[in-house]
Amino acid sequence: MKARLNYLELPVADRARSSAFYEAAFGMAFTNFGPSYAATMTGDTDIGLEADPASAGRAALPVIDVDDLTAAEAAVRAAGGIICVEAFAFPGGRRFQFRDPDGHELAVAQAD
């Protein structure tokens, strides 16, 4: 299975303010996906900004890109990971979230 870190989702208090900061500080361009979410779309390691408290985690959420989501979920479970958000669809693919043995929350995604 191919896997690489391709995304980092950050919980933010204000999507517009955070987008403006990263644009001014680093020249990053964000695409808005509704009132509470924006993301860079460079195709490299992108950054997402989640301002909806109901959807945002308490910490940064690393996202690992895989070519087989079902196999990755089985491997995470077999290795002792705990699925904390079941697989769901999002624009461009599907993903699930898990906690590793140290309690870190990560996501695993497969593009459409």
CSV table of N, CA, C and O in Angstrom, one decimal:
chain,number,residue,atom,x,y,z
A,1,MET,N,0.9,-1.2,0.0
A,1,MET,CA,0.0,0.0,0.0
A,1,MET,C,0.9,1.2,0.0
A,1,MET,O,1.8,1.3,0.8
A,2,LYS,N,0.6,2.2,-0.9
A,2,LYS,CA,1.3,3.4,-0.9
A,2,LYS,C,0.7,4.4,0.1
A,2,LYS,O,-0.5,4.5,0.2
A,3,ALA,N,1.5,5.1,0.9
A,3,ALA,CA,1.0,6.0,1.8
A,3,ALA,C,2.0,7.2,2.0
A,3,ALA,O,3.2,7.0,2.0
A,4,ARG,N,1.4,8.4,2.0
A,4,ARG,CA,2.3,9.6,2.3
A,4,ARG,C,1.4,10.7,2.9
A,4,ARG,O,0.2,10.8,2.7
A,5,LEU,N,2.0,11.5,3.8
A,5,LEU,CA,1.4,12.6,4.4
A,5,LEU,C,1.1,13.7,3.3
A,5,LEU,O,2.0,14.1,2.6
A,6,ASN,N,-0.1,14.0,3.1
A,6,ASN,CA,-0.4,14.9,2.0
A,6,ASN,C,-1.3,16.1,2.4
A,6,ASN,O,-1.6,17.0,1.6
A,7,TYR,N,-1.7,16.2,3.7
A,7,TYR,CA,-2.6,17.2,4.1
A,7,TYR,C,-2.5,17.5,5.6
A,7,TYR,O,-2.2,16.6,6.3
A,8,LEU,N,-2.7,18.7,6.0
A,8,LEU,CA,-2.7,19.1,7.4
A,8,LEU,C,-3.9,20.0,7.6
A,8,LEU,O,-4.0,21.0,7.0
A,9,GLU,N,-4.8,19.5,8.4
A,9,GLU,CA,-6.0,20.3,8.7
A,9,GLU,C,-5.9,21.0,10.1
A,9,GLU,O,-5.5,20.3,11.1
A,10,LEU,N,-6.1,22.3,10.1
A,10,LEU,CA,-5.9,23.1,11.3
A,10,LEU,C,-7.3,23.6,11.8
A,10,LEU,O,-8.0,24.2,11.0
A,11,PRO,N,-7.5,23.4,13.1
A,11,PRO,CA,-8.7,24.0,13.7
A,11,PRO,C,-8.4,25.5,13.8
A,11,PRO,O,-7.4,25.9,14.3
A,12,VAL,N,-9.4,26.4,13.4
A,12,VAL,CA,-9.2,27.8,13.5
A,12,VAL,C,-10.4,28.5,14.0
A,12,VAL,O,-11.5,27.9,13.9
A,13,ALA,N,-10.3,29.7,14.6
A,13,ALA,CA,-11.4,30.4,15.2
A,13,ALA,C,-12.1,31.2,14.1
A,13,ALA,O,-13.4,31.4,14.2
A,14,ASP,N,-11.4,31.6,13.1
A,14,ASP,CA,-12.0,32.5,12.0
A,14,ASP,C,-11.3,32.1,10.7
A,14,ASP,O,-10.2,32.5,10.5
A,15,ARG,N,-12.1,31.5,9.8
A,15,ARG,CA,-11.5,31.0,8.5
A,15,ARG,C,-11.0,32.2,7.7
A,15,ARG,O,-9.9,32.1,7.2
A,16,ALA,N,-11.7,33.2,7.6
A,16,ALA,CA,-11.2,34.4,6.8
A,16,ALA,C,-10.0,35.0,7.3
A,16,ALA,O,-9.0,35.3,6.6
A,17,ARG,N,-9.9,35.2,8.6
A,17,ARG,CA,-8.7,35.7,9.3
A,17,ARG,C,-7.5,34.8,9.1
A,17,ARG,O,-6.4,35.3,8.7
A,18,SER,N,-7.7,33.5,9.3
A,18,SER,CA,-6.6,32.6,9.1
A,18,SER,C,-6.1,32.5,7.7
A,18,SER,O,-4.9,32.4,7.4
A,19,SER,N,-7.1,32.5,6.7
A,19,SER,CA,-6.7,32.4,5.3
A,19,SER,C,-5.9,33.7,5.0
A,19,SER,O,-4.8,33.6,4.3
A,20,ALA,N,-6.3,34.8,5.4
A,20,ALA,CA,-5.6,36.1,5.2
A,20,ALA,C,-4.2,36.0,5.8
A,20,ALA,O,-3.2,36.5,5.1
A,21,PHE,N,-4.1,35.5,7.0
A,21,PHE,CA,-2.7,35.4,7.6
A,21,PHE,C,-1.8,34.5,6.7
A,21,PHE,O,-0.7,35.0,6.4
A,22,TYR,N,-2.2,33.3,6.3
A,22,TYR,CA,-1.3,32.5,5.5
A,22,TYR,C,-1.1,33.0,4.1
A,22,TYR,O,0.0,32.9,3.6
A,23,GLU,N,-2.0,33.7,3.6
A,23,GLU,CA,-1.8,34.4,2.3
A,23,GLU,C,-0.8,35.5,2.4
A,23,GLU,O,0.1,35.6,1.6
A,24,ALA,N,-0.9,36.3,3.5
A,24,ALA,CA,0.0,37.4,3.7
A,24,ALA,C,1.4,36.9,4.1
A,24,ALA,O,2.4,37.4,3.6
A,25,ALA,N,1.5,36.0,4.9
A,25,ALA,CA,2.8,35.5,5.4
A,25,ALA,C,3.5,34.6,4.5
A,25,ALA,O,4.8,34.7,4.4
A,26,PHE,N,2.8,33.8,3.7
A,26,PHE,CA,3.5,32.8,2.9
A,26,PHE,C,3.1,32.8,1.4
A,26,PHE,O,3.5,31.9,0.7
A,27,GLY,N,2.1,33.6,1.0
A,27,GLY,CA,1.7,33.7,-0.3
A,27,GLY,C,0.8,32.5,-0.7
A,27,GLY,O,0.6,32.2,-1.9
A,28,MET,N,0.2,31.8,0.3
A,28,MET,CA,-0.6,30.7,0.0
A,28,MET,C,-2.0,31.2,-0.5
A,28,MET,O,-2.5,32.1,0.0
A,29,ALA,N,-2.6,30.5,-1.5
A,29,ALA,CA,-3.9,30.8,-2.0
A,29,ALA,C,-4.9,29.7,-1.5
A,29,ALA,O,-4.6,28.5,-1.6
A,30,PHE,N,-6.0,30.2,-0.9
A,30,PHE,CA,-7.0,29.3,-0.4
A,30,PHE,C,-8.2,29.3,-1.2
A,30,PHE,O,-8.7,30.3,-1.8
A,31,THR,N,-8.9,28.1,-1.4
A,31,THR,CA,-10.2,28.0,-2.0
A,31,THR,C,-11.2,27.8,-0.9
A,31,THR,O,-11.0,26.9,0.0
A,32,ASN,N,-12.3,28.6,-0.9
A,32,ASN,CA,-13.3,28.4,0.1
A,32,ASN,C,-14.3,27.3,-0.2
A,32,ASN,O,-14.7,27.2,-1.4
A,33,PHE,N,-14.6,26.5,0.8
A,33,PHE,CA,-15.6,25.4,0.6
A,33,PHE,C,-16.6,25.7,1.7
A,33,PHE,O,-16.7,25.0,2.7
A,34,GLY,N,-17.5,26.7,1.4
A,34,GLY,CA,-18.5,27.1,2.4
A,34,GLY,C,-17.9,28.1,3.4
A,34,GLY,O,-16.8,28.5,3.3
A,35,PRO,N,-18.8,28.5,4.4
A,35,PRO,CA,-18.4,29.5,5.3
A,35,PRO,C,-17.3,29.2,6.3
A,35,PRO,O,-16.7,30.1,6.9
A,36,SER,N,-17.1,27.9,6.6
A,36,SER,CA,-16.2,27.5,7.7
A,36,SER,C,-15.0,26.8,7.2
A,36,SER,O,-14.1,26.4,8.1
A,37,TYR,N,-14.8,26.5,5.9
A,37,TYR,CA,-13.7,25.7,5.5
A,37,TYR,C,-13.0,26.3,4.3
A,37,TYR,O,-13.6,26.7,3.3
A,38,ALA,N,-11.7,26.2,4.3
A,38,ALA,CA,-10.9,26.7,3.1
A,38,ALA,C,-9.6,25.8,3.1
A,38,ALA,O,-9.2,25.3,4.1
A,39,ALA,N,-9.1,25.7,1.9
A,39,ALA,CA,-7.9,24.8,1.7
A,39,ALA,C,-7.0,25.3,0.6
A,39,ALA,O,-7.5,25.9,-0.4
A,40,THR,N,-5.7,25.1,0.7
A,40,THR,CA,-4.8,25.3,-0.4
A,40,THR,C,-5.1,24.1,-1.3
A,40,THR,O,-5.5,23.0,-0.9
A,41,MET,N,-4.8,24.2,-2.6
A,41,MET,CA,-5.0,23.2,-3.6
A,41,MET,C,-3.8,23.1,-4.5
A,41,MET,O,-4.0,23.1,-5.7
A,42,THR,N,-2.6,23.0,-4.0
A,42,THR,CA,-1.4,22.9,-4.8
A,42,THR,C,-1.1,21.5,-5.3
A,42,THR,O,-0.4,21.4,-6.2
A,43,GLY,N,-1.7,20.5,-4.6
A,43,GLY,CA,-1.4,19.1,-5.0
A,43,GLY,C,-0.2,18.6,-4.3
A,43,GLY,O,0.2,17.4,-4.4
A,44,ASP,N,0.5,19.4,-3.5
A,44,ASP,CA,1.6,19.0,-2.7
A,44,ASP,C,1.1,18.7,-1.3
A,44,ASP,O,-0.1,18.2,-1.2
A,45,THR,N,1.7,19.0,-0.3
A,45,THR,CA,1.1,18.9,1.1
A,45,THR,C,0.3,20.1,1.3
A,45,THR,O,0.8,21.2,1.5
A,46,ASP,N,-1.0,20.0,1.3
A,46,ASP,CA,-1.9,21.1,1.4
A,46,ASP,C,-2.3,21.3,2.8
A,46,ASP,O,-2.2,20.5,3.7
A,47,ILE,N,-2.9,22.5,3.1
A,47,ILE,CA,-3.4,22.9,4.4
A,47,ILE,C,-4.9,23.2,4.3
A,47,ILE,O,-5.3,23.9,3.4
A,48,GLY,N,-5.7,22.7,5.2
A,48,GLY,CA,-7.1,23.0,5.3
A,48,GLY,C,-7.3,23.7,6.6
A,48,GLY,O,-6.7,23.5,7.6
A,49,LEU,N,-8.2,24.7,6.6
A,49,LEU,CA,-8.6,25.5,7.8
A,49,LEU,C,-10.1,25.2,8.1
A,49,LEU,O,-10.9,25.5,7.3
A,50,GLU,N,-10.3,24.6,9.3
A,50,GLU,CA,-11.7,24.3,9.7
A,50,GLU,C,-12.1,25.2,10.8
A,50,GLU,O,-11.6,25.2,11.9
A,51,ALA,N,-13.1,26.1,10.6
A,51,ALA,CA,-13.6,27.0,11.6
A,51,ALA,C,-14.9,26.6,12.2
A,51,ALA,O,-15.4,27.3,13.2
A,52,ASP,N,-15.5,25.5,11.8
A,52,ASP,CA,-16.7,25.0,12.5
A,52,ASP,C,-16.4,24.2,13.7
A,52,ASP,O,-15.8,23.1,13.6
A,53,PRO,N,-16.7,24.7,14.9
A,53,PRO,CA,-16.3,24.0,16.1
A,53,PRO,C,-16.8,22.6,16.2
A,53,PRO,O,-16.2,21.7,16.8
A,54,ALA,N,-18.0,22.3,15.5
A,54,ALA,CA,-18.5,21.0,15.6
A,54,ALA,C,-17.7,20.0,14.7
A,54,ALA,O,-17.8,18.8,14.9
A,55,SER,N,-17.0,20.5,13.7
A,55,SER,CA,-16.2,19.6,12.8
A,55,SER,C,-14.7,19.7,13.1
A,55,SER,O,-14.0,18.7,12.8
A,56,ALA,N,-14.3,20.7,13.7
A,56,ALA,CA,-12.8,20.9,14.0
A,56,ALA,C,-12.3,20.1,15.2
A,56,ALA,O,-13.1,19.9,16.1
A,57,GLY,N,-11.2,19.5,15.0
A,57,GLY,CA,-10.5,18.8,16.1
A,57,GLY,C,-9.9,19.8,17.1
A,57,GLY,O,-10.0,21.0,16.9
A,58,ARG,N,-9.3,19.3,18.2
A,58,ARG,CA,-8.7,20.2,19.1
A,58,ARG,C,-7.3,20.5,18.8
A,58,ARG,O,-6.6,21.3,19.3
A,59,ALA,N,-6.7,19.7,17.8
A,59,ALA,CA,-5.3,19.9,17.4
A,59,ALA,C,-5.2,19.7,15.9
A,59,ALA,O,-6.2,19.4,15.2
A,60,ALA,N,-4.0,20.0,15.4
A,60,ALA,CA,-3.8,19.8,13.9
A,60,ALA,C,-4.1,18.3,13.6
A,60,ALA,O,-3.9,17.4,14.4
A,61,LEU,N,-4.7,18.1,12.4
A,61,LEU,CA,-5.0,16.8,11.9
A,61,LEU,C,-4.2,16.4,10.7
A,61,LEU,O,-4.5,16.8,9.6
A,62,PRO,N,-3.1,15.6,10.9
A,62,PRO,CA,-2.4,15.1,9.7
A,62,PRO,C,-3.3,14.1,8.9
A,62,PRO,O,-4.0,13.3,9.5
A,63,VAL,N,-3.2,14.2,7.6
A,63,VAL,CA,-3.9,13.3,6.7
A,63,VAL,C,-3.0,12.5,5.8
A,63,VAL,O,-2.1,13.1,5.1
A,64,ILE,N,-3.1,11.2,5.9
A,64,ILE,CA,-2.2,10.3,5.1
A,64,ILE,C,-3.0,9.9,3.9
A,64,ILE,O,-4.1,9.4,4.0
A,65,ASP,N,-2.4,10.1,2.7
A,65,ASP,CA,-3.0,9.7,1.5
A,65,ASP,C,-2.7,8.2,1.2
A,65,ASP,O,-1.5,7.8,1.3
A,66,VAL,N,-3.7,7.4,0.8
A,66,VAL,CA,-3.5,6.0,0.5
A,66,VAL,C,-4.2,5.7,-0.8
A,66,VAL,O,-5.1,6.4,-1.3
A,67,ASP,N,-3.8,4.6,-1.4
A,67,ASP,CA,-4.5,4.2,-2.7
A,67,ASP,C,-5.6,3.1,-2.4
A,67,ASP,O,-6.3,2.8,-3.4
A,68,ASP,N,-5.8,2.7,-1.2
A,68,ASP,CA,-6.8,1.7,-0.9
A,68,ASP,C,-7.3,2.0,0.6
A,68,ASP,O,-6.7,1.5,1.5
A,69,LEU,N,-8.4,2.7,0.7
A,69,LEU,CA,-8.9,3.1,2.0
A,69,LEU,C,-9.3,1.9,2.8
A,69,LEU,O,-9.1,1.9,4.0
A,70,THR,N,-10.0,0.9,2.2
A,70,THR,CA,-10.5,-0.2,2.9
A,70,THR,C,-9.3,-1.0,3.5
A,70,THR,O,-9.3,-1.4,4.7
A,71,ALA,N,-8.2,-1.2,2.7
A,71,ALA,CA,-7.1,-1.9,3.2
A,71,ALA,C,-6.4,-1.2,4.3
A,71,ALA,O,-5.9,-1.7,5.3
A,72,ALA,N,-6.3,0.2,4.2
A,72,ALA,CA,-5.7,1.0,5.2
A,72,ALA,C,-6.4,0.9,6.5
A,72,ALA,O,-5.8,0.8,7.6
A,73,GLU,N,-7.8,0.9,6.4
A,73,GLU,CA,-8.6,0.9,7.7
A,73,GLU,C,-8.3,-0.5,8.4
A,73,GLU,O,-8.2,-0.5,9.6
A,74,ALA,N,-8.3,-1.6,7.6
A,74,ALA,CA,-8.0,-2.9,8.2
A,74,ALA,C,-6.7,-2.9,8.8
A,74,ALA,O,-6.5,-3.5,9.9
A,75,ALA,N,-5.7,-2.3,8.1
A,75,ALA,CA,-4.3,-2.3,8.7
A,75,ALA,C,-4.2,-1.5,9.9
A,75,ALA,O,-3.5,-1.9,10.9
A,76,VAL,N,-4.9,-0.4,10.0
A,76,VAL,CA,-4.9,0.5,11.2
A,76,VAL,C,-5.5,-0.3,12.4
A,76,VAL,O,-5.0,-0.3,13.5
A,77,ARG,N,-6.6,-1.0,12.1
A,77,ARG,CA,-7.3,-1.7,13.2
A,77,ARG,C,-6.4,-2.9,13.7
A,77,ARG,O,-6.2,-3.1,14.9
A,78,ALA,N,-5.8,-3.6,12.7
A,78,ALA,CA,-4.9,-4.7,13.0
A,78,ALA,C,-3.7,-4.3,13.8
A,78,ALA,O,-3.2,-5.0,14.7
A,79,ALA,N,-3.2,-3.1,13.6
A,79,ALA,CA,-2.0,-2.6,14.3
A,79,ALA,C,-2.3,-2.0,15.6
A,79,ALA,O,-1.4,-1.6,16.3
A,80,GLY,N,-3.6,-1.9,16.0
A,80,GLY,CA,-4.0,-1.4,17.3
A,80,GLY,C,-4.6,0.0,17.3
A,80,GLY,O,-4.8,0.6,18.4
A,81,GLY,N,-4.8,0.6,16.1
A,81,GLY,CA,-5.4,1.9,16.0
A,81,GLY,C,-6.9,1.8,16.3
A,81,GLY,O,-7.5,0.8,16.1
A,82,ILE,N,-7.4,2.9,16.8
A,82,ILE,CA,-8.8,3.0,17.1
A,82,ILE,C,-9.5,4.0,16.2
A,82,ILE,O,-9.1,5.1,16.1
A,83,ILE,N,-10.5,3.5,15.4
A,83,ILE,CA,-11.2,4.3,14.5
A,83,ILE,C,-12.1,5.3,15.3
A,83,ILE,O,-12.9,4.8,16.1
A,84,CYS,N,-12.0,6.6,15.2
A,84,CYS,CA,-12.8,7.5,15.9
A,84,CYS,C,-13.8,8.2,15.1
A,84,CYS,O,-14.8,8.8,15.6
A,85,VAL,N,-13.6,8.2,13.7
A,85,VAL,CA,-14.6,8.8,12.8
A,85,VAL,C,-14.6,7.8,11.6
A,85,VAL,O,-13.6,7.6,10.9
A,86,GLU,N,-15.8,7.1,11.5
A,86,GLU,CA,-15.9,6.1,10.4
A,86,GLU,C,-15.7,6.8,9.0
A,86,GLU,O,-15.9,8.0,8.9
A,87,ALA,N,-15.5,6.0,8.0
A,87,ALA,CA,-15.2,6.5,6.7
A,87,ALA,C,-16.4,7.3,6.2
A,87,ALA,O,-17.6,6.9,6.4
A,88,PHE,N,-16.1,8.4,5.5
A,88,PHE,CA,-17.1,9.3,5.0
A,88,PHE,C,-16.6,9.9,3.7
A,88,PHE,O,-15.4,10.0,3.5
A,89,ALA,N,-17.6,10.4,2.9
A,89,ALA,CA,-17.2,11.0,1.6
A,89,ALA,C,-17.0,12.5,1.8
A,89,ALA,O,-17.6,13.1,2.7
A,90,PHE,N,-16.1,13.1,1.1
A,90,PHE,CA,-15.9,14.5,1.0
A,90,PHE,C,-15.6,14.9,-0.4
A,90,PHE,O,-15.3,14.0,-1.2
A,91,PRO,N,-15.6,16.2,-0.8
A,91,PRO,CA,-15.3,16.5,-2.2
A,91,PRO,C,-13.9,16.0,-2.6
A,91,PRO,O,-12.9,16.5,-2.0
A,92,GLY,N,-13.9,15.1,-3.5
A,92,GLY,CA,-12.6,14.6,-4.0
A,92,GLY,C,-12.2,13.2,-3.4
A,92,GLY,O,-11.2,12.7,-3.8
A,93,GLY,N,-13.0,12.6,-2.5
A,93,GLY,CA,-12.6,11.3,-2.0
A,93,GLY,C,-13.4,10.8,-0.8
A,93,GLY,O,-14.5,11.3,-0.6
A,94,ARG,N,-12.7,9.9,-0.1
A,94,ARG,CA,-13.3,9.4,1.2
A,94,ARG,C,-12.2,9.4,2.2
A,94,ARG,O,-11.0,9.3,1.9
A,95,ARG,N,-12.6,9.4,3.5
A,95,ARG,CA,-11.6,9.3,4.5
A,95,ARG,C,-12.2,8.8,5.8
A,95,ARG,O,-13.4,8.8,6.0
A,96,PHE,N,-11.3,8.4,6.7
A,96,PHE,CA,-11.7,8.0,8.1
A,96,PHE,C,-10.6,8.6,9.0
A,96,PHE,O,-9.5,9.0,8.6
A,97,GLN,N,-10.9,8.7,10.3
A,97,GLN,CA,-10.0,9.2,11.3
A,97,GLN,C,-9.8,8.1,12.4
A,97,GLN,O,-10.6,7.3,12.7
A,98,PHE,N,-8.5,8.1,12.9
A,98,PHE,CA,-8.2,7.1,13.9
A,98,PHE,C,-7.3,7.8,15.0
A,98,PHE,O,-6.7,8.8,14.7
A,99,ARG,N,-7.1,7.1,16.1
A,99,ARG,CA,-6.2,7.4,17.1
A,99,ARG,C,-5.1,6.3,17.2
A,99,ARG,O,-5.4,5.1,17.2
A,100,ASP,N,-3.8,6.8,17.2
A,100,ASP,CA,-2.8,5.8,17.3
A,100,ASP,C,-2.6,5.4,18.7
A,100,ASP,O,-3.3,5.9,19.6
A,101,PRO,N,-1.7,4.4,19.0
A,101,PRO,CA,-1.5,4.0,20.4
A,101,PRO,C,-1.2,5.1,21.4
A,101,PRO,O,-1.4,4.9,22.6
A,102,ASP,N,-0.6,6.2,21.0
A,102,ASP,CA,-0.3,7.3,21.9
A,102,ASP,C,-1.4,8.3,22.0
A,102,ASP,O,-1.3,9.3,22.6
A,103,GLY,N,-2.5,8.1,21.3
A,103,GLY,CA,-3.7,9.0,21.4
A,103,GLY,C,-3.7,10.1,20.3
A,103,GLY,O,-4.6,10.9,20.3
A,104,HIS,N,-2.7,10.1,19.4
A,104,HIS,CA,-2.7,11.1,18.3
A,104,HIS,C,-3.8,10.8,17.3
A,104,HIS,O,-4.0,9.7,16.9
A,105,GLU,N,-4.6,11.8,16.9
A,105,GLU,CA,-5.6,11.6,15.9
A,105,GLU,C,-5.1,12.0,14.6
A,105,GLU,O,-4.5,13.0,14.4
A,106,LEU,N,-5.3,11.1,13.6
A,106,LEU,CA,-4.9,11.3,12.2
A,106,LEU,C,-6.0,10.9,11.3
A,106,LEU,O,-6.9,10.2,11.8
A,107,ALA,N,-6.0,11.3,10.1
A,107,ALA,CA,-6.9,10.8,9.1
A,107,ALA,C,-6.2,10.1,8.0
A,107,ALA,O,-5.0,10.3,7.7
A,108,VAL,N,-7.0,9.2,7.3
A,108,VAL,CA,-6.5,8.5,6.1
A,108,VAL,C,-7.5,8.8,5.0
A,108,VAL,O,-8.7,8.6,5.2
A,109,ALA,N,-7.0,9.2,3.9
A,109,ALA,CA,-7.9,9.5,2.7
A,109,ALA,C,-7.5,8.8,1.5
A,109,ALA,O,-6.3,8.6,1.2
A,110,GLN,N,-8.5,8.6,0.6
A,110,GLN,CA,-8.3,8.0,-0.7
A,110,GLN,C,-9.0,9.0,-1.7
A,110,GLN,O,-10.2,9.2,-1.5
A,111,ALA,N,-8.3,9.4,-2.7
A,111,ALA,CA,-8.9,10.3,-3.7
A,111,ALA,C,-9.8,9.5,-4.6
A,111,ALA,O,-9.6,8.3,-4.8
A,112,ASP,N,-10.8,10.2,-5.1
A,112,ASP,CA,-11.7,9.6,-6.1
A,112,ASP,C,-10.9,9.3,-7.4
A,112,ASP,O,-10.0,9.9,-7.8
